Coordinates of C-alpha atoms in Angstrom, one line a residue:
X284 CA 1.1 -20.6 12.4
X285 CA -1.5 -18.9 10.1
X286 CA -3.3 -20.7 7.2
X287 CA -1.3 -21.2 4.0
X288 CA -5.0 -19.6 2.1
X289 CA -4.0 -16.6 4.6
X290 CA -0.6 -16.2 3.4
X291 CA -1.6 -16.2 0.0
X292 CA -3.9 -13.6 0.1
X293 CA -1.5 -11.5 2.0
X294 CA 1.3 -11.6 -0.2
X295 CA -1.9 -10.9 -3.4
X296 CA -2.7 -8.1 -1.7
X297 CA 1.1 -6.8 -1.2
X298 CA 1.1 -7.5 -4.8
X299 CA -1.9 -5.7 -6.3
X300 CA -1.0 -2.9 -3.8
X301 CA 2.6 -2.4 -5.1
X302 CA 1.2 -3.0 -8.6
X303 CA -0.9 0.1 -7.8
X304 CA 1.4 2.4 -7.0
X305 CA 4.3 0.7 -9.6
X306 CA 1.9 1.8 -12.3
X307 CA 2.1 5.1 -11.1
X308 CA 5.8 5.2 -11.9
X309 CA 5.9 2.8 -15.2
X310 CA 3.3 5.3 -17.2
X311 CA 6.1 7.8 -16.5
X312 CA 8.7 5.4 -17.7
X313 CA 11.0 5.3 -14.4
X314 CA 13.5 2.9 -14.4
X315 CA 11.8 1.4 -11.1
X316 CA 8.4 1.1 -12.5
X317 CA 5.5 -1.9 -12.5
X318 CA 7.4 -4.9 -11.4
X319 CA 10.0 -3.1 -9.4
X320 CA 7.3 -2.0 -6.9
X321 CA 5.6 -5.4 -6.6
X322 CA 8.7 -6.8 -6.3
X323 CA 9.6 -5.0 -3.2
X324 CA 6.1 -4.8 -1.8
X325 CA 5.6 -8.6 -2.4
X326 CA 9.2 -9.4 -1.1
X327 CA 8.5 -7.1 2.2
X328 CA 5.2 -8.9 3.1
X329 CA 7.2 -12.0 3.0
X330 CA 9.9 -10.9 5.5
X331 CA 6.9 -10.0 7.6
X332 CA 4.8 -13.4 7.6
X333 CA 8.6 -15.2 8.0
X334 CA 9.3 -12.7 11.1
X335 CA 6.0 -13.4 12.7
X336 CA 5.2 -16.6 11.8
X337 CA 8.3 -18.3 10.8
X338 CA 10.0 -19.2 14.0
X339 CA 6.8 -20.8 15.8
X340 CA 8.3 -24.0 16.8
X341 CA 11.5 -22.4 18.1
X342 CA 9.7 -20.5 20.3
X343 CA 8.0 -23.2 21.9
X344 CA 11.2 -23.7 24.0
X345 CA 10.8 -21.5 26.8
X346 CA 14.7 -20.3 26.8
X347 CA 13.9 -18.6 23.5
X348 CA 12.9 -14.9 23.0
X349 CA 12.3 -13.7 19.5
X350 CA 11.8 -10.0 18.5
X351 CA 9.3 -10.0 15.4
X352 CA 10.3 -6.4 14.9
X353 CA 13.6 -6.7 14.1
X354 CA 13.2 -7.9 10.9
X355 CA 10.9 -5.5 9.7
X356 CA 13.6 -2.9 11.0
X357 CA 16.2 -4.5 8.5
X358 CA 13.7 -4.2 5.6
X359 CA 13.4 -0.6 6.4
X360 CA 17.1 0.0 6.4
X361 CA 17.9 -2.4 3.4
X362 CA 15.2 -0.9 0.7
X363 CA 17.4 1.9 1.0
X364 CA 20.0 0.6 -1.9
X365 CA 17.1 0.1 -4.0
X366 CA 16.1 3.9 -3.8
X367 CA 20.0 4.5 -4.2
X368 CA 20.0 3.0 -7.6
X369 CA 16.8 4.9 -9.2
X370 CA 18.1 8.4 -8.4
X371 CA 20.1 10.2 -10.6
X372 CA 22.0 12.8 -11.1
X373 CA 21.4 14.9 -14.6
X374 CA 24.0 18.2 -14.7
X375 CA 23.2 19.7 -11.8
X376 CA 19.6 18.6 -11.2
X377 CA 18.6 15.6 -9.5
X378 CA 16.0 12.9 -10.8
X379 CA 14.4 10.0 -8.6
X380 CA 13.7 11.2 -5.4
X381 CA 10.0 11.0 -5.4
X382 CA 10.8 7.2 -7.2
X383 CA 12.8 6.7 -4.3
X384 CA 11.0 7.6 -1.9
X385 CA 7.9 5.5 -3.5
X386 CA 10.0 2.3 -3.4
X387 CA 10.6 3.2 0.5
X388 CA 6.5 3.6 1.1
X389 CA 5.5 0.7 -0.9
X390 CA 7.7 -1.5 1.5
X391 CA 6.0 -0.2 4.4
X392 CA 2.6 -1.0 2.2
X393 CA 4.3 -5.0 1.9
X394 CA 4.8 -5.1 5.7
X395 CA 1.6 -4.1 6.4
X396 CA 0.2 -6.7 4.2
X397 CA 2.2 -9.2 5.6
X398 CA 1.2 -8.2 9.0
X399 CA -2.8 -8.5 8.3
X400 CA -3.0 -5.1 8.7
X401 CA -5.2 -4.8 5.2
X402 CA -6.6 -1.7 6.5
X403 CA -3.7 0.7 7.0
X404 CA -1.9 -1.1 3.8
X405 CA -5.2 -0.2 1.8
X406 CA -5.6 3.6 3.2
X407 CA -1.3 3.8 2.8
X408 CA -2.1 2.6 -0.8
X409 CA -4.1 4.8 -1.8
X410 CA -2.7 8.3 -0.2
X411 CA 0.5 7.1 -2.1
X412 CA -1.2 7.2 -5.5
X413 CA -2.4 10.6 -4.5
X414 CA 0.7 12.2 -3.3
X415 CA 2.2 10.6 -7.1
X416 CA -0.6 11.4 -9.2
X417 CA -2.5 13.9 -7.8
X418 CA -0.7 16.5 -6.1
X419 CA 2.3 16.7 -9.1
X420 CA 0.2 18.9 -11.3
X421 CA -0.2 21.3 -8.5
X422 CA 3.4 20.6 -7.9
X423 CA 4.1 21.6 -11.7
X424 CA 2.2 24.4 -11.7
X425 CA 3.7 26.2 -8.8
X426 CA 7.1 25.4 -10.0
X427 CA 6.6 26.9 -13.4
X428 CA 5.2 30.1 -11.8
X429 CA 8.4 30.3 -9.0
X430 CA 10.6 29.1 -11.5
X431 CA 9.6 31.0 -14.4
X432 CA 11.7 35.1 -15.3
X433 CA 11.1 37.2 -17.9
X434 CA 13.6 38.9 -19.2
X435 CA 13.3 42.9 -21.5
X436 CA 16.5 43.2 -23.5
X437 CA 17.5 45.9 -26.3
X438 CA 20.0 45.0 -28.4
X439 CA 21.6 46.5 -31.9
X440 CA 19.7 45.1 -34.8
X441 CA 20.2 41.5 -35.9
X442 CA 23.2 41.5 -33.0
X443 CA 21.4 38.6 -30.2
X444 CA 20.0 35.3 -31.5
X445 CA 18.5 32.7 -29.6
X446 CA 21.8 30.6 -30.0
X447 CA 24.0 33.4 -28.9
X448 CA 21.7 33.8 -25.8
X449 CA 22.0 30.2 -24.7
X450 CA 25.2 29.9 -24.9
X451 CA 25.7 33.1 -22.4
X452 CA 23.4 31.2 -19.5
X453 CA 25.2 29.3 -17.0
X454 CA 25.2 25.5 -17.8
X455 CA 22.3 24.1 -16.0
X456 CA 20.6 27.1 -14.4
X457 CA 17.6 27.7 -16.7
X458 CA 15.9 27.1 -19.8
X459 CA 14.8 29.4 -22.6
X460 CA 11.0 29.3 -22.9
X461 CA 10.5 31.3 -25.4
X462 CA 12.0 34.2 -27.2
X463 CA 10.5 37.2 -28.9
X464 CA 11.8 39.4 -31.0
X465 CA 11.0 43.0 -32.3
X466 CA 12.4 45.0 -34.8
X467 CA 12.4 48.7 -33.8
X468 CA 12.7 51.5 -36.0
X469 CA 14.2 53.9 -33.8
X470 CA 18.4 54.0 -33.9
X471 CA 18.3 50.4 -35.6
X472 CA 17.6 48.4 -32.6
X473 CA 15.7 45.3 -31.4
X474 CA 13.4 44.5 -28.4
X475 CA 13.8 41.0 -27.3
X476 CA 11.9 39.3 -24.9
X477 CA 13.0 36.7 -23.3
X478 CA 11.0 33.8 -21.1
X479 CA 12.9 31.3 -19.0
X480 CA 12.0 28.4 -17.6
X481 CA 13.8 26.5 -14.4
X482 CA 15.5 29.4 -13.0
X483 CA 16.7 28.4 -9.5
X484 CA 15.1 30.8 -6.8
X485 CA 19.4 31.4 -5.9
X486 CA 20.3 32.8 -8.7
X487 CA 21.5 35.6 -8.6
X488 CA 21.5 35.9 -12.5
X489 CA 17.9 36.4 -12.6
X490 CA 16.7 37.9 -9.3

């Protein structure tokens, strides 16, 4: 059985870590935010120090045979509902994935912590807050440029607003970035230029 100072600072260091990466999420207002990932990560190091450590004096009796692992196989299975419940589904685009799928790595962070492996829980900390933080505006920015049509339209003078045109695009495939229009002289028309935003690469709408 390990120290009771050593399980204190193991279950600190699950909780600074999740607090870490929690942050992450709460400054972006998630619903699974702050405590939510200290919960887990906190609540995972504890299954680990109670599968390792827990059943000491049971396995003093040479008829029994204890599988640490198993319970640390269970956590990885059972944080699952709590990814579940922070995804969501908004029209036909769905939100929460990444929260998800943060909740599922800051478990693996808790039973590391619990296991003493500070190390890999430390290094698995802090590629985390990368991946979340760092990589998202590169994310963003290659999004906006795939995602992103422009659109030449000549219409009869006064004949397109920008209501009319949102209400002819599909329900959830893109969203008008901006729209320009010019009054030309010729035959009373106008030249409108369109820019949309979030236009699926299969849409055939906008290809």
């Amino acid at each position: 059985m390990i120290a009771n100072y050593d399980i204190l600072v193991r279950l600190l260091a699950a909780a600074v870590l999740g607090g870490t990466i929690g942050f992450e999420r709460e400054r972006l207002s998630w619903s699974a935010g702050l405590r939510t990932h200290m919960l887990v990560c906190v609540g995972a190091a504890l299954f680990m120090i109670v599968s390792a450590f827990g059943f000491s004096d049971v396995l003093q009796d040479a008829h029994t045979v204890l599988d640490p692992s198993r319970v640390a196989a269970q956590v990885v299975s059972g944080i699952g509902f709590l990814g579940a419940g922070s995804i969501l589904m908004r029209g036909e685009v769905v939100k929460g994935l990444t929260t998800a799928a943060s909740l599922w790595s800051v478990a693996a962070v808790g039973l590391a912590c619990g296991g003493g492996l500070y190390f890999a829980a430390i290094s698995a900390a802090i590629i985390i807050l990368v991946i979340l933080a760092g990589i998202k505006p590169l994310e963003r920015m290659y999004r906006e440029k795939a995602q992103r049509r422009e659109l030449r339209i000549i219409a009869s003078h006064a004949q397109l607003s920008p209501e009319m045109f949102n209400a002819l695009l599909p329900k959830g495939t893109a969203k008008v970035k901006q729209f320009v229009l010019k009054p030309l002289e010729l035959m009373e028309t106008d030249e409108i230029i369109v820019t949309l935003s979030r236009v699926s690469p299969t849409s055939p709408q906008f290809q």
